[in-house]
Short mmCIF file of C-alpha atoms and ligand atoms in Angstrom, two decimals:
data_model
loop_
_atom_site.label_atom_id
_atom_site.label_comp_id
_atom_site.label_asym_id
_atom_site.label_seq_id
_atom_site.Cartn_x
_atom_site.Cartn_y
_atom_site.Cartn_z
CA MET A 46 93.38 120.46 122.29
CA LYS A 47 95.20 123.15 124.20
CA ARG A 48 97.62 121.02 126.21
CA LEU A 49 98.71 119.23 123.04
CA HIS A 50 99.31 122.55 121.25
CA ASP A 51 101.33 123.74 124.26
CA MET A 52 103.41 120.55 124.32
CA ILE A 53 104.13 120.84 120.59
CA ASN A 54 105.25 124.45 121.07
CA GLN A 55 107.30 123.78 124.19
CA GLU A 56 108.75 120.31 123.56
CA GLY A 57 108.42 119.74 119.81
CA ILE A 58 111.44 120.26 117.56
CA VAL A 59 110.89 121.42 113.99
CA LEU A 60 113.42 119.40 111.97
CA SER A 61 112.44 120.96 108.63
CA ASP A 62 109.40 122.71 107.20
CA GLN A 63 107.99 119.19 106.65
CA VAL A 64 108.93 117.23 109.77
CA LEU A 65 108.13 117.72 113.43
CA LYS A 66 109.95 115.74 116.12
CA VAL A 67 107.95 114.97 119.26
CA ASP A 68 110.24 112.46 120.93
CA ALA A 69 109.85 114.27 124.26
CA PHE A 70 106.22 113.20 124.77
CA LEU A 71 104.97 110.87 122.00
CA ASN A 72 107.53 109.14 119.78
CA HIS A 73 110.24 108.09 122.22
CA GLN A 74 109.61 109.28 125.76
CA VAL A 75 105.84 109.05 126.25
CA ASP A 76 103.84 111.30 128.58
CA PRO A 77 101.15 109.05 130.11
CA THR A 78 98.96 111.87 131.46
CA LEU A 79 98.95 113.57 128.05
CA MET A 80 98.05 110.22 126.41
CA TRP A 81 95.20 109.81 128.89
CA GLU A 82 93.88 113.30 128.01
CA ILE A 83 94.25 112.59 124.28
CA ALA A 84 92.25 109.41 124.82
CA TYR A 85 89.52 111.42 126.57
CA GLU A 86 89.20 113.63 123.48
CA PHE A 87 88.95 110.65 121.14
CA MET A 88 86.42 108.98 123.46
CA ASP A 89 84.36 112.17 123.52
CA ARG A 90 84.32 112.41 119.73
CA PHE A 91 83.72 108.73 118.96
CA GLN A 92 81.69 107.39 121.89
CA ASP A 93 78.46 107.28 119.86
CA ALA A 94 80.12 105.75 116.79
CA GLY A 95 79.66 102.12 117.84
CA ILE A 96 83.40 101.39 117.92
CA THR A 97 84.24 97.74 118.60
CA ARG A 98 88.02 97.86 118.10
CA ILE A 99 90.96 100.22 117.74
CA LEU A 100 93.61 99.69 115.10
CA THR A 101 96.94 101.48 114.92
CA ILE A 102 100.43 100.93 113.53
CA GLU A 103 103.66 100.46 115.43
CA ALA A 104 105.27 102.26 117.08
CA GLY A 105 104.07 105.85 117.47
CA GLY A 106 100.36 105.07 117.40
CA ILE A 107 100.43 102.48 120.18
CA ALA A 108 100.41 104.78 123.22
CA PRO A 109 97.42 106.94 122.22
CA ALA A 110 95.60 103.91 120.78
CA MET A 111 96.07 101.92 123.97
CA MET A 112 94.72 104.69 126.19
CA THR A 113 91.76 105.29 123.87
CA ALA A 114 90.95 101.57 123.92
CA LEU A 115 90.97 101.71 127.71
CA ARG A 116 88.63 104.73 127.69
CA LEU A 117 86.21 103.14 125.18
CA GLY A 118 86.43 99.66 126.71
CA VAL A 119 87.35 97.92 123.45
CA PRO A 120 90.34 95.82 122.29
CA MET A 121 93.28 97.38 120.47
CA VAL A 122 95.50 95.83 117.83
CA TYR A 123 98.53 97.31 116.11
CA ALA A 124 99.71 96.47 112.63
CA ARG A 125 103.27 95.19 112.47
CA LYS A 126 105.77 96.70 110.07
CA THR A 127 108.18 93.78 110.01
CA LYS A 128 107.61 90.08 109.57
CA SER A 129 107.74 88.05 112.76
CA VAL A 130 107.97 84.27 113.13
CA THR A 131 105.24 84.49 115.73
CA LEU A 132 102.82 85.99 113.19
CA ASN A 133 102.33 82.52 111.72
CA GLU A 134 98.55 82.14 111.37
CA GLY A 135 96.15 83.73 108.89
CA THR A 136 97.23 87.29 108.21
CA ILE A 137 96.07 90.34 106.28
CA SER A 138 98.65 92.67 104.71
CA ALA A 139 98.87 95.98 102.84
CA GLU A 140 101.71 97.99 101.30
CA VAL A 141 102.54 101.37 102.84
CA PHE A 142 105.03 103.99 101.73
CA SER A 143 106.63 105.51 104.82
CA PHE A 144 106.91 109.29 104.94
CA THR A 145 109.68 109.31 107.54
CA LYS A 146 111.67 106.36 106.15
CA GLN A 147 110.97 107.06 102.45
CA GLN A 148 110.51 103.36 101.69
CA THR A 149 107.67 100.93 101.12
CA SER A 150 106.91 98.34 103.74
CA THR A 151 104.28 95.67 104.25
CA ILE A 152 102.02 96.09 107.26
CA THR A 153 100.35 93.02 108.72
CA VAL A 154 97.73 92.00 111.26
CA ALA A 155 96.52 88.56 112.27
CA GLU A 156 93.01 88.13 110.87
CA LYS A 157 91.70 86.80 114.18
CA TYR A 158 92.29 90.26 115.69
CA LEU A 159 90.28 92.06 113.00
CA GLN A 160 86.94 90.34 112.52
CA PRO A 161 84.27 90.79 109.83
CA GLY A 162 81.53 93.20 110.89
CA GLU A 163 83.65 95.16 113.38
CA ARG A 164 83.53 98.96 113.50
CA VAL A 165 87.11 100.07 113.72
CA LEU A 166 88.55 103.36 114.91
CA ILE A 167 91.99 103.90 113.37
CA ILE A 168 94.35 105.92 115.56
CA ASP A 169 97.77 107.25 114.57
CA ASP A 170 100.32 109.71 115.90
CA PHE A 171 100.73 111.74 112.67
CA LEU A 172 98.83 112.29 109.45
CA ALA A 173 100.96 113.56 106.56
CA ASN A 174 100.25 112.18 103.07
CA GLY A 175 97.78 109.59 104.32
CA GLU A 176 99.81 106.54 103.27
CA ALA A 177 99.69 104.85 106.68
CA ALA A 178 96.02 105.77 107.10
CA PHE A 179 94.98 104.28 103.75
CA GLY A 180 97.10 101.19 104.39
CA LEU A 181 95.31 100.63 107.70
CA ALA A 182 91.93 101.24 106.03
CA ARG A 183 92.80 98.59 103.43
CA LEU A 184 93.50 96.09 106.24
CA VAL A 185 90.08 96.83 107.77
CA GLU A 186 88.32 96.47 104.42
CA GLN A 187 90.12 93.19 103.65
CA ALA A 188 88.97 91.87 107.01
CA GLY A 189 85.35 92.60 106.06
CA ALA A 190 85.15 95.21 108.81
CA GLU A 191 84.23 98.90 108.57
CA VAL A 192 86.30 102.03 109.24
CA ALA A 193 84.31 104.17 111.70
CA GLY A 194 86.82 107.01 111.47
CA PHE A 195 90.35 108.22 112.04
CA GLY A 196 91.67 109.69 115.28
CA ILE A 197 94.87 111.58 114.59
CA VAL A 198 97.04 113.11 117.30
CA ILE A 199 98.97 115.53 115.05
CA GLU A 200 97.76 116.35 111.56
CA LYS A 201 100.07 118.29 109.26
CA SER A 202 97.34 120.13 107.43
CA PHE A 203 99.70 121.48 104.77
CA GLN A 204 100.16 117.92 103.50
CA PRO A 205 97.34 116.18 101.59
CA GLY A 206 96.43 113.26 103.90
CA ARG A 207 93.34 114.80 105.48
CA GLN A 208 91.89 115.98 102.18
CA LYS A 209 92.42 112.57 100.60
CA LEU A 210 90.71 110.77 103.49
CA ILE A 211 87.76 113.18 103.46
CA GLU A 212 87.41 112.77 99.69
CA ALA A 213 87.36 108.99 100.20
CA GLY A 214 84.40 109.49 102.56
CA PHE A 215 86.15 108.94 105.89
CA ARG A 216 85.59 110.84 109.13
CA VAL A 217 88.82 112.44 110.40
CA GLU A 218 89.23 113.85 113.92
CA SER A 219 92.62 115.48 114.58
CA LEU A 220 93.56 116.88 117.97
CA ALA A 221 96.26 119.26 116.69
CA ARG A 222 96.14 120.61 113.14
CA VAL A 223 99.50 122.05 112.18
CA GLU A 224 99.14 124.70 109.51
CA SER A 225 102.86 125.31 108.96
CA LEU A 226 106.32 124.37 110.23
CA LYS A 227 108.00 127.36 108.61
CA ASP A 228 110.72 129.38 110.40
CA GLY A 229 111.30 126.61 112.94
CA LYS A 230 107.88 127.03 114.54
CA ALA A 231 104.61 125.12 114.48
CA THR A 232 101.50 127.20 113.85
CA PHE A 233 98.00 125.78 114.04
CA VAL A 234 94.91 125.91 111.83
CA ASP A 235 92.70 126.75 114.79
CA SER A 236 93.54 128.42 118.07
CA VAL A 237 92.14 126.49 121.01
CA THR A 238 91.46 127.55 124.55
CA VAL A 239 90.62 124.21 126.14
P1 5GP B 529 101.67 109.48 106.13
O1 5GP B 529 101.58 108.00 105.99
O2 5GP B 529 100.34 110.14 106.43
O3 5GP B 529 102.38 110.11 104.99
O4 5GP B 529 102.59 109.74 107.39
C1 5GP B 529 102.16 109.33 108.64
C2 5GP B 529 103.16 108.42 109.29
O5 5GP B 529 104.49 108.90 109.10
C3 5GP B 529 102.91 108.37 110.79
O6 5GP B 529 102.58 107.05 111.14
C4 5GP B 529 104.20 108.82 111.43
O7 5GP B 529 104.82 107.71 112.00
C5 5GP B 529 105.08 109.32 110.31
N1 5GP B 529 105.20 110.80 110.24
C6 5GP B 529 104.75 111.59 109.23
N2 5GP B 529 105.10 112.86 109.43
C7 5GP B 529 105.79 112.90 110.58
C8 5GP B 529 106.43 113.96 111.31
O8 5GP B 529 106.44 115.15 110.94
N3 5GP B 529 107.03 113.61 112.47
C9 5GP B 529 107.05 112.33 112.92
N4 5GP B 529 107.67 112.10 114.09
N5 5GP B 529 106.47 111.30 112.26
C10 5GP B 529 105.84 111.59 111.10
#
């Protein structure tokens, strides 16, 4: 997705050869028109997949997930990373090791917002080692629902997440596939013109 590649090049900050900071348009300040275009791409790729719900994880996945839910006309739920007194009914949880925080946390959703038989599109801001993605997939499976696929805004293709998800039989659609963050610059697996 060309505009996303351009935004990463213009506004992204390469913190190391492993970590990209996109606080200017996705992880802190959020660009609504870019999110709306991202959602169009996900809608285009998944509109025939029978999606009934979108699942993401707080906080970075919420903006693209919300817009995609609006485009597809389905509800969206985000997994919580911290316990809340308001999350006091039946819940489903999974353990996730966080790439950015380097610690394990428990992610949780209320079971009434993830029903058996649903076809769930999992959206996230980044895909690195696949920990968050597999954690979200485990929530869907525990709910008795089905993962229809993963919509990833920025995939770091030099890390193993994509490969692991594909090997597990999942469909993965990534809008920007970063090949390398070496020398302070993001380069992409594929050059795009639109
Ligand atoms: P994974 O679970 O695939 O190892 O990492 C994905 C999660 O870690 C995403 O939900 C995202 O929040 C965070 N993450 C991983 N890599 C990066 C990165 O390079 N930059 C930012 N901002 N977040 C990342």
